[in-house]
PDB file of C-alpha atoms in Angstrom:
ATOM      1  CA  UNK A   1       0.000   0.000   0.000  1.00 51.00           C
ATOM      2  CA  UNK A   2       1.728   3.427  -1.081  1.00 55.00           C
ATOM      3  CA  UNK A   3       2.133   6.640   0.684  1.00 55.00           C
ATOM      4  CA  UNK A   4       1.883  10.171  -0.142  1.00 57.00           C
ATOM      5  CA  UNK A   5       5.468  11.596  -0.557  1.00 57.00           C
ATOM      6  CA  UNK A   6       4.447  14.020   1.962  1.00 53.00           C
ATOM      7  CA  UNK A   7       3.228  11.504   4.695  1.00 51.00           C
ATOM      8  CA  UNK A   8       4.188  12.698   8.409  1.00 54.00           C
ATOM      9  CA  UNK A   9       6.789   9.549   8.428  1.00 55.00           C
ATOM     10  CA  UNK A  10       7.867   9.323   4.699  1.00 52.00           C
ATOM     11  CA  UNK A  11      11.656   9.172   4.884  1.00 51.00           C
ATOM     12  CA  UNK A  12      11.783   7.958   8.616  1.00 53.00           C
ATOM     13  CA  UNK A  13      14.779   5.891   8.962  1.00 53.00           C
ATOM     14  CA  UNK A  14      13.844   4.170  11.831  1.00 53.00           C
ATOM     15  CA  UNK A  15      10.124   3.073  10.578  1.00 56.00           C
ATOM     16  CA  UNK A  16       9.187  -0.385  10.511  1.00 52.00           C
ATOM     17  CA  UNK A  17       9.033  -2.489   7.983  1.00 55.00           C
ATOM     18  CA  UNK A  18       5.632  -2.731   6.144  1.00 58.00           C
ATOM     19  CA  UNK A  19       4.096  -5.273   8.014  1.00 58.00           C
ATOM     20  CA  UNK A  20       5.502  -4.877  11.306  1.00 68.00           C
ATOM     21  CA  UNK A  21       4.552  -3.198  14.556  1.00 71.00           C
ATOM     22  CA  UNK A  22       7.341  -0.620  16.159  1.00 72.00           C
ATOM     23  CA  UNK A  23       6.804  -0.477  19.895  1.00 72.00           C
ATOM     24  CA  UNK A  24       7.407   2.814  21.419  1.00 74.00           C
ATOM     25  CA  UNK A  25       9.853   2.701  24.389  1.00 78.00           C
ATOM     26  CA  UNK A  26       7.367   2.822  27.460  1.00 75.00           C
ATOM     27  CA  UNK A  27      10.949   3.665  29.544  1.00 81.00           C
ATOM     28  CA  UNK A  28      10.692   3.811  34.053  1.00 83.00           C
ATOM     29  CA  UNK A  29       7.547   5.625  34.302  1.00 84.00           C
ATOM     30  CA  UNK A  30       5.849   3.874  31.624  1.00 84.00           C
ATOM     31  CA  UNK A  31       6.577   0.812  33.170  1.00 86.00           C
ATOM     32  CA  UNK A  32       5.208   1.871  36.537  1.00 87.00           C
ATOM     33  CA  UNK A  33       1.747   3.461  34.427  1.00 87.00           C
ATOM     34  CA  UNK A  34       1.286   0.209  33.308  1.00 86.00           C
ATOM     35  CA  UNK A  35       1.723  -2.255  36.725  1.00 88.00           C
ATOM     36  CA  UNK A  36      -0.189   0.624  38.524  1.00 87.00           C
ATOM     37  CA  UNK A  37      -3.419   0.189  35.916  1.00 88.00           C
ATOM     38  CA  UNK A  38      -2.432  -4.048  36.276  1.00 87.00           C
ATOM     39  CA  UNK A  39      -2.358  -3.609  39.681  1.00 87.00           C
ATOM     40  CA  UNK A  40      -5.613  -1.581  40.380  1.00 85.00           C
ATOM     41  CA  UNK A  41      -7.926  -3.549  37.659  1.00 85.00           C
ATOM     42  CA  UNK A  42     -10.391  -5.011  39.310  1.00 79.00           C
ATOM     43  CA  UNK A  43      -9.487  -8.240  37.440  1.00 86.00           C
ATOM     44  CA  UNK A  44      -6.408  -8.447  39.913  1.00 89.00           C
ATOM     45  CA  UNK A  45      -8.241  -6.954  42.752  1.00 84.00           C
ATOM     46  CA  UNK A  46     -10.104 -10.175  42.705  1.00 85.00           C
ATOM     47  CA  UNK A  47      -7.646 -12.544  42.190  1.00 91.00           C
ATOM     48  CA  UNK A  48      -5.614 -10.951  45.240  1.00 90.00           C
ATOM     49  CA  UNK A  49      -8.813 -11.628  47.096  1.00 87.00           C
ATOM     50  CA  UNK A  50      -8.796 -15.521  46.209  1.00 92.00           C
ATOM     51  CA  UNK A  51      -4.958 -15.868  46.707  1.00 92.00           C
ATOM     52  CA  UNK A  52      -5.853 -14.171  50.188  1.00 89.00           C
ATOM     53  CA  UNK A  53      -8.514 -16.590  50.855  1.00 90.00           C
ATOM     54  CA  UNK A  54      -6.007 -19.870  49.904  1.00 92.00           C
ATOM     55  CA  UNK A  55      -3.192 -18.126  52.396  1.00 90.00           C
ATOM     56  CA  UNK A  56      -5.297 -17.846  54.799  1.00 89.00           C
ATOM     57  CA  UNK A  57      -5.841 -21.981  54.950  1.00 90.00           C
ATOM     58  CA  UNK A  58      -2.757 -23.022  56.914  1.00 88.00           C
ATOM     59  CA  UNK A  59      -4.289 -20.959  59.719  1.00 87.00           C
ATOM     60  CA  UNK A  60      -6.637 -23.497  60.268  1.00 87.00           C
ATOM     61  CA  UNK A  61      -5.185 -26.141  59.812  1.00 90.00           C
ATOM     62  CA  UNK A  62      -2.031 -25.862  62.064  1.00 90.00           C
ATOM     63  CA  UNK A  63      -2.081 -24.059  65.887  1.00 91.00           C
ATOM     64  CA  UNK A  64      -1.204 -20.144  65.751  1.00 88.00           C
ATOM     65  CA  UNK A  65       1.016 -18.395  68.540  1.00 87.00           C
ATOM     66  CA  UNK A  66      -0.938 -15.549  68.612  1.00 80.00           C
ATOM     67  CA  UNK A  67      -4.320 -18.049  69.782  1.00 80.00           C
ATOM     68  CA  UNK A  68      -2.555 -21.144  70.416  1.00 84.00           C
ATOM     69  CA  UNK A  69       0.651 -21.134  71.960  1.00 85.00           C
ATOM     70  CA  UNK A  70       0.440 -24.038  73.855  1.00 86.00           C
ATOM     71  CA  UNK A  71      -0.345 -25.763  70.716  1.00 90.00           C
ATOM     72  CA  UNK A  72       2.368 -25.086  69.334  1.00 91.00           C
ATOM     73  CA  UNK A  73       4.545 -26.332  71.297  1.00 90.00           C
ATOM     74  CA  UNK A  74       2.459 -29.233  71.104  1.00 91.00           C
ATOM     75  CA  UNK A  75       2.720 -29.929  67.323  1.00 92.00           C
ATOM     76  CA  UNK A  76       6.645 -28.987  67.709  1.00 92.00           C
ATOM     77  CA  UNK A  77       6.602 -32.721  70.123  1.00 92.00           C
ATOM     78  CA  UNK A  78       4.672 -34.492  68.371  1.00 91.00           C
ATOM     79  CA  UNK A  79       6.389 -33.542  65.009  1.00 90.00           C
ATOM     80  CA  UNK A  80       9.768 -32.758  65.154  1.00 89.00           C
ATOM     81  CA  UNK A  81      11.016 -33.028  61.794  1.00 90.00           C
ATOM     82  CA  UNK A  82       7.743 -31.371  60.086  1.00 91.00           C
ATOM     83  CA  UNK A  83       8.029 -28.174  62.839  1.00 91.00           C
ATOM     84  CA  UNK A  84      11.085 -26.255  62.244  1.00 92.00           C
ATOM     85  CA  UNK A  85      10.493 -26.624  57.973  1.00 91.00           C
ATOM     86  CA  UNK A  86       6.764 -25.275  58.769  1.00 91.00           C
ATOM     87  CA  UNK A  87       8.250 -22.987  61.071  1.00 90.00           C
ATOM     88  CA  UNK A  88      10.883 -21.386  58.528  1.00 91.00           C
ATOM     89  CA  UNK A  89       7.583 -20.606  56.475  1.00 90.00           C
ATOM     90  CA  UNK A  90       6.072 -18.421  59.518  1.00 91.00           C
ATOM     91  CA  UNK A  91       3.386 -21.657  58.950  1.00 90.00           C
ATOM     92  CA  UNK A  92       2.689 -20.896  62.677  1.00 92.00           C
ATOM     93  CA  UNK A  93       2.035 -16.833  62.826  1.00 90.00           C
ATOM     94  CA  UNK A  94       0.616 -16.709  59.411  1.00 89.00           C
ATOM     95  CA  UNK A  95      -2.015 -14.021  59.926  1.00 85.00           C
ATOM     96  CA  UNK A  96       1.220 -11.975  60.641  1.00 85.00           C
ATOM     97  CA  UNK A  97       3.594 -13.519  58.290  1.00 89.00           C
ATOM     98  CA  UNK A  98       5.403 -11.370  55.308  1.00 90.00           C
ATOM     99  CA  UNK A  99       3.826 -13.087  52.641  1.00 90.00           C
ATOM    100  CA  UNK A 100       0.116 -12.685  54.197  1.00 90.00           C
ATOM    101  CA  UNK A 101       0.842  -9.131  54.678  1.00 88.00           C
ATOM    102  CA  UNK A 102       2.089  -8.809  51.198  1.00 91.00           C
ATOM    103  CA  UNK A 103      -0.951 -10.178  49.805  1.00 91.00           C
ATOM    104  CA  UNK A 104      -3.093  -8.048  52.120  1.00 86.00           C
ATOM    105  CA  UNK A 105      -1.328  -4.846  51.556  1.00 89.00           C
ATOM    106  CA  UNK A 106      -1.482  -5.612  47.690  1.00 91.00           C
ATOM    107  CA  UNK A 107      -5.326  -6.372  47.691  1.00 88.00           C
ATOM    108  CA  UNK A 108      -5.584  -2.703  49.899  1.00 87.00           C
ATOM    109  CA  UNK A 109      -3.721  -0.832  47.482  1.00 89.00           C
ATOM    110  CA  UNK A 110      -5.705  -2.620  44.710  1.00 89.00           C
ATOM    111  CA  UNK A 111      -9.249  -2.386  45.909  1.00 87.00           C
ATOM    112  CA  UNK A 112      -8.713   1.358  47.156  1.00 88.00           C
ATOM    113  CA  UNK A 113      -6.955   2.042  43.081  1.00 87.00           C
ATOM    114  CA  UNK A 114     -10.117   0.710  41.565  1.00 85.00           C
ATOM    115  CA  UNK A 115     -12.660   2.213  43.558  1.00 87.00           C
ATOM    116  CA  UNK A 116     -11.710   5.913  44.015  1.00 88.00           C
ATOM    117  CA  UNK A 117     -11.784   6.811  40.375  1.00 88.00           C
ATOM    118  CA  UNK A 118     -14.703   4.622  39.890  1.00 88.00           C
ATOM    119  CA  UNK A 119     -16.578   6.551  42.683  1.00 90.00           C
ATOM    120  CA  UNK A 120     -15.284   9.877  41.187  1.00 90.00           C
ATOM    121  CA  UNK A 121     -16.125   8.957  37.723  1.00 89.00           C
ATOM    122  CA  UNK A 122     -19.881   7.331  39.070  1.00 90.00           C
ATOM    123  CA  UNK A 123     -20.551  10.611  40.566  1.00 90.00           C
ATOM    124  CA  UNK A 124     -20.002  12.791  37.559  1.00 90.00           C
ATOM    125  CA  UNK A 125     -21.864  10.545  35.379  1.00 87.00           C
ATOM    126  CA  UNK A 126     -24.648  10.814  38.152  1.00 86.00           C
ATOM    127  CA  UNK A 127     -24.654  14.336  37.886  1.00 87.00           C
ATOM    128  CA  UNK A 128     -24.485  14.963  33.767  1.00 86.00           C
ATOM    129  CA  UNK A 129     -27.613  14.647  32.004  1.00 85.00           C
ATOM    130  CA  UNK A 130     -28.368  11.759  29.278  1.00 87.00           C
ATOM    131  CA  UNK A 131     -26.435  12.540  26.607  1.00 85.00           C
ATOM    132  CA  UNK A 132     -28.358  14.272  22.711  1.00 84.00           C
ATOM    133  CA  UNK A 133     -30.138  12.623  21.137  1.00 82.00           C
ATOM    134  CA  UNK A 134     -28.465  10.948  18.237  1.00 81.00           C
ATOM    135  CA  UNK A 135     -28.956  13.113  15.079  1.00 77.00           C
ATOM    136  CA  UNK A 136     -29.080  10.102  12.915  1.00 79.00           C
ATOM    137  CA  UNK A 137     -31.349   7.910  15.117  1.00 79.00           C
ATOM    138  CA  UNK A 138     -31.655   5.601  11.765  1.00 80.00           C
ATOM    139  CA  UNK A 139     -27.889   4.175  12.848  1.00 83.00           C
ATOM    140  CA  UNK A 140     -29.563   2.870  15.781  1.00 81.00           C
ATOM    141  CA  UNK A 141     -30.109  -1.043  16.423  1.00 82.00           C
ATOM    142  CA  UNK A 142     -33.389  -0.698  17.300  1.00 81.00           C
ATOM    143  CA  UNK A 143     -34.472   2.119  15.438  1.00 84.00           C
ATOM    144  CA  UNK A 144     -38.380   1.607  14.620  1.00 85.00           C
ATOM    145  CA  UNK A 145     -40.645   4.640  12.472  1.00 82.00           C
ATOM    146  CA  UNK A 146     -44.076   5.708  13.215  1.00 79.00           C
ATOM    147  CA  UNK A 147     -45.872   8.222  11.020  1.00 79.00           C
ATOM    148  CA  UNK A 148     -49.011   9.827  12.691  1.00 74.00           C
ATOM    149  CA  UNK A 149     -52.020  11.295  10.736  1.00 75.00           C
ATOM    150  CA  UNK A 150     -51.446  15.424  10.439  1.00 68.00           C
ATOM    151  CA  UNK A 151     -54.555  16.416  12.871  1.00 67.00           C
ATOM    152  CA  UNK A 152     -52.644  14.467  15.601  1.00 65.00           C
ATOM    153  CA  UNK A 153     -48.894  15.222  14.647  1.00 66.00           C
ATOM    154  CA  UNK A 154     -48.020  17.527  17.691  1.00 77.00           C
ATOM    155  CA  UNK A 155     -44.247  16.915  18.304  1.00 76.00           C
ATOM    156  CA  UNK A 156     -44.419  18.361  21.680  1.00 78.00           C
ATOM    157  CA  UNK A 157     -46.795  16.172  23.027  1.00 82.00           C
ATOM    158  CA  UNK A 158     -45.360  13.436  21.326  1.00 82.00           C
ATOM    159  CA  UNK A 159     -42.050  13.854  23.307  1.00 84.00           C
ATOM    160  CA  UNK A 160     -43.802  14.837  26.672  1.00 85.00           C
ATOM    161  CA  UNK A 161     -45.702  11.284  26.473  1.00 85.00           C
ATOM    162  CA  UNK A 162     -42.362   9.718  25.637  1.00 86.00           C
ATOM    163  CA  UNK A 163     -40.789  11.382  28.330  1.00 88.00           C
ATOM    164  CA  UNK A 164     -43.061  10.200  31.181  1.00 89.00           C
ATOM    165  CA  UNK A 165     -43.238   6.769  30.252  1.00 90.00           C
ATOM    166  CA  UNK A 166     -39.473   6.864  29.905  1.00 89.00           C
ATOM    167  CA  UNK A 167     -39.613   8.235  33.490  1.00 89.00           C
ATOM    168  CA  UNK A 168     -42.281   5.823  34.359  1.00 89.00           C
ATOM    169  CA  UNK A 169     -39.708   2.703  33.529  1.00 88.00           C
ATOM    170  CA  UNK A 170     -37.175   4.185  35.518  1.00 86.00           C
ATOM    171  CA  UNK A 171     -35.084   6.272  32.924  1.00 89.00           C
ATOM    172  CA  UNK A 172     -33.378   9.098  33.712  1.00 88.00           C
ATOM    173  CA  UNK A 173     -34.185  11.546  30.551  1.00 89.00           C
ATOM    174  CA  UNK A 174     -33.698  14.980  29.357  1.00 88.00           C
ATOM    175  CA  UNK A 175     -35.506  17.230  26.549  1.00 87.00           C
ATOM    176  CA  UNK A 176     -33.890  18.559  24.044  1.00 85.00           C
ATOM    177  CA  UNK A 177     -35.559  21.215  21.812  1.00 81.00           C
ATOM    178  CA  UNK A 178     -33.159  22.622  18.763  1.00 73.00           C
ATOM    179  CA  UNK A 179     -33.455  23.838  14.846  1.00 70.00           C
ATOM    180  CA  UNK A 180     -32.346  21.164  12.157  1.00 66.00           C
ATOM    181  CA  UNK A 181     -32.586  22.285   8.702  1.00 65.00           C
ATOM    182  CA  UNK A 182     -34.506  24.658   9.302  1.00 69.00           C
ATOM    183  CA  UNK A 183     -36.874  22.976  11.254  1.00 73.00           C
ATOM    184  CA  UNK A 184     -37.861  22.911  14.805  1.00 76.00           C
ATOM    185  CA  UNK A 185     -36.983  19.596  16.347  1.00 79.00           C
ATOM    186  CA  UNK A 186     -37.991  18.144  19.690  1.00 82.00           C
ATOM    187  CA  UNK A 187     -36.704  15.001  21.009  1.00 85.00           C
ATOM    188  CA  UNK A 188     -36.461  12.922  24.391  1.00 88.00           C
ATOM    189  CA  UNK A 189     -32.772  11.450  25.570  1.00 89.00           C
ATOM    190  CA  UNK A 190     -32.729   8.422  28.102  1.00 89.00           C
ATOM    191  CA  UNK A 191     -30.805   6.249  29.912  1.00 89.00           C
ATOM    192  CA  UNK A 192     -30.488   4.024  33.451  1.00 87.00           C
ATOM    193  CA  UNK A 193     -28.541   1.161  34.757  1.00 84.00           C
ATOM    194  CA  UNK A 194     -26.012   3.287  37.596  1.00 86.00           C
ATOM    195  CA  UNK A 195     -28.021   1.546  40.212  1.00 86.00           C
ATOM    196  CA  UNK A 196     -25.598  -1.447  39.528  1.00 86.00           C
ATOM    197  CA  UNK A 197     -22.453   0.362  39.418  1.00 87.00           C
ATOM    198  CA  UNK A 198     -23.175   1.990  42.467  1.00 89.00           C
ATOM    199  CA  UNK A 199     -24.083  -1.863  44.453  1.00 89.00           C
ATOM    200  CA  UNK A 200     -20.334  -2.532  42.798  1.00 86.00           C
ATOM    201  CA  UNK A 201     -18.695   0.455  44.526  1.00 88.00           C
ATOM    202  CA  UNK A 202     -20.735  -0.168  47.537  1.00 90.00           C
ATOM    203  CA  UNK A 203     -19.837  -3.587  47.806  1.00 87.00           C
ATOM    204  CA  UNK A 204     -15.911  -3.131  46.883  1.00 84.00           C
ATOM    205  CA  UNK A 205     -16.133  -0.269  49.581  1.00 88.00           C
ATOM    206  CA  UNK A 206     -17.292  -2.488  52.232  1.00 89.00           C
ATOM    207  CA  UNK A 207     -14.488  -4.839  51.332  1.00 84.00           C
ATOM    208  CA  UNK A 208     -11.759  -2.123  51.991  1.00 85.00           C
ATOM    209  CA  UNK A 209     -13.768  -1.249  54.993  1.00 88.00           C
ATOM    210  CA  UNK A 210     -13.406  -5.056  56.159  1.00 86.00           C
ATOM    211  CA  UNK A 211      -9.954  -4.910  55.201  1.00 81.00           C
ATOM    212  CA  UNK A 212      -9.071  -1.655  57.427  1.00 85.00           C
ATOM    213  CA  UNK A 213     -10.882  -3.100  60.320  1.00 87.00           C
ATOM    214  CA  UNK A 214      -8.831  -6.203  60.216  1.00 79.00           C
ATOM    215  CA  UNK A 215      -5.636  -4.702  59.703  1.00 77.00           C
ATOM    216  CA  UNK A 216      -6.374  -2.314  62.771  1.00 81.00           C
ATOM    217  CA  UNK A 217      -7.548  -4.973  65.039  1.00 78.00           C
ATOM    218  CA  UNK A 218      -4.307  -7.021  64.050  1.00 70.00           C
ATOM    219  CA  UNK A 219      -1.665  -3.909  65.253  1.00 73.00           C
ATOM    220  CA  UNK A 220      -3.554  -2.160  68.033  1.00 80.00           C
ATOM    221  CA  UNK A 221      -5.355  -5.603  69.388  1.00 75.00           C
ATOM    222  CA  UNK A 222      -3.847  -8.062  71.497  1.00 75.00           C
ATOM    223  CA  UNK A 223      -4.580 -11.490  73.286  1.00 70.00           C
ATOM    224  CA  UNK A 224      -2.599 -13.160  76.111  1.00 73.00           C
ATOM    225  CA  UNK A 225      -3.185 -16.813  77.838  1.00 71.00           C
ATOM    226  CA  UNK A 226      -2.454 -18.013  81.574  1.00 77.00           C
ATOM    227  CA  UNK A 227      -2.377 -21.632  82.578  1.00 79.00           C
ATOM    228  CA  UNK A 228      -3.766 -22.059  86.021  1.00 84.00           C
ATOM    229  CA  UNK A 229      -3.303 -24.879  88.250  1.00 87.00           C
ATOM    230  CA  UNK A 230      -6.263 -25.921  89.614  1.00 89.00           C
ATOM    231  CA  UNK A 231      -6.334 -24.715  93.055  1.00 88.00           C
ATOM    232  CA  UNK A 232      -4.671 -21.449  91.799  1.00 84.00           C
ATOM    233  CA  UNK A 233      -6.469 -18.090  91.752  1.00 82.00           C
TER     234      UNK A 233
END
């Protein structure tokens, strides 16, 4: 396929061959754009949340220090060759262990990433109006005609009808009333479904909620166990 002689690369020596794709050079901080929008997709944010729930398992299924110390010690007796390699895994203080925290701290960053600019870009779309109506309204999927009689053609009417049972169905709509050709044209703009974006935001913001609550209980909380001797006060 030719060129003009006066296309804005003609005569580039570094242009790619026909055929091939040149890459720009994304460089340090286009390398950090791109594991930011990776890393705050909500795509990862639930996967973090599933690799969160599967580190989480061990905790159940071996004695903690931080609830069961005496366990512990326990499970070191009665295996002393499994302990110390489930030990050099923090397999007993896993709720505090580096690679729990990195997973938590990841999912944080994550779920609070995805949901700020969401919110922010929810609440302007909450507070623009539908967008015009489509000039062209033919290019439409499910553009239908209807041609009235004369005696009842009244455009305004027409569009005030539309508009309320629009409303009446739960669309948010707007009137738009402008000169097209030369003519005067009226004509109703709708639209709804940012009731389920904002059960998404709600729902994501209740899991950063959970996710602050535990992380607070976990540093400023604390437990502590005393074995008493029967007899003992």
């Amino acid at each position: 396929m030719s060129r003009p002689s006066d296309y804005v690369d003609a005569g580039a020596p570094n242009r790619a061959p026909q055929g091939e794709i040149n890459q720009p050079q994304l460089g340090f901080v286009g390398w950090l754009r791109w594991f930011w929008r990776q890393l705050t997709s909500m795509r990862t944010a639930l996967f973090l949340l599933l690799l969160l729930a599967i580190a989480a398992v061990p905790g159940s299924l071996v004695p903690q220090r931080s609830s069961d110390p005496n366990g512990v010690t326990q499970y070191f007796n009665d295996n002393p060759d499994l302990a110390p390699a489930l030990d050099k895994i923090q397999a007993f203080d896993v709720y505090t262990s580096v690679w729990f925290s990195s997973i938590y701290l990841l999912l944080f960053v994550s779920l609070i990433g995805c949901v700020i600019p969401r919110t922010k870009h929810h609440l302007q779309a909450l507070r623009a109006k539908p967008p015009k109506t489509p000039a062209r309204l033919s290019r439409l999927a499910g553009f239908t005609a209807r041609t009235v009689p004369a005696e009842q053609a009244d455009a305004a009417s027409a569009i005030d009808s539309a508009r309320s049972q629009l409303k009446a169905a739960g669309y948010r709509t707007a009137l738009f009333d402008g000169v097209v050709g030369g003519k005067r044209e009226f004509s109703v703009s709708a639209e709804r479904g940012y009731l389920r974006e904002t059960g998404n935001l709600v729902f994501h913001s209740a899991l950063v909620g959970v996710l602050v609550t535990v992380g607070f209980g976990g540093g400023f909380g604390f437990a502590g166990q005393r074995v008493v001797v029967e007899g003992q006060t």
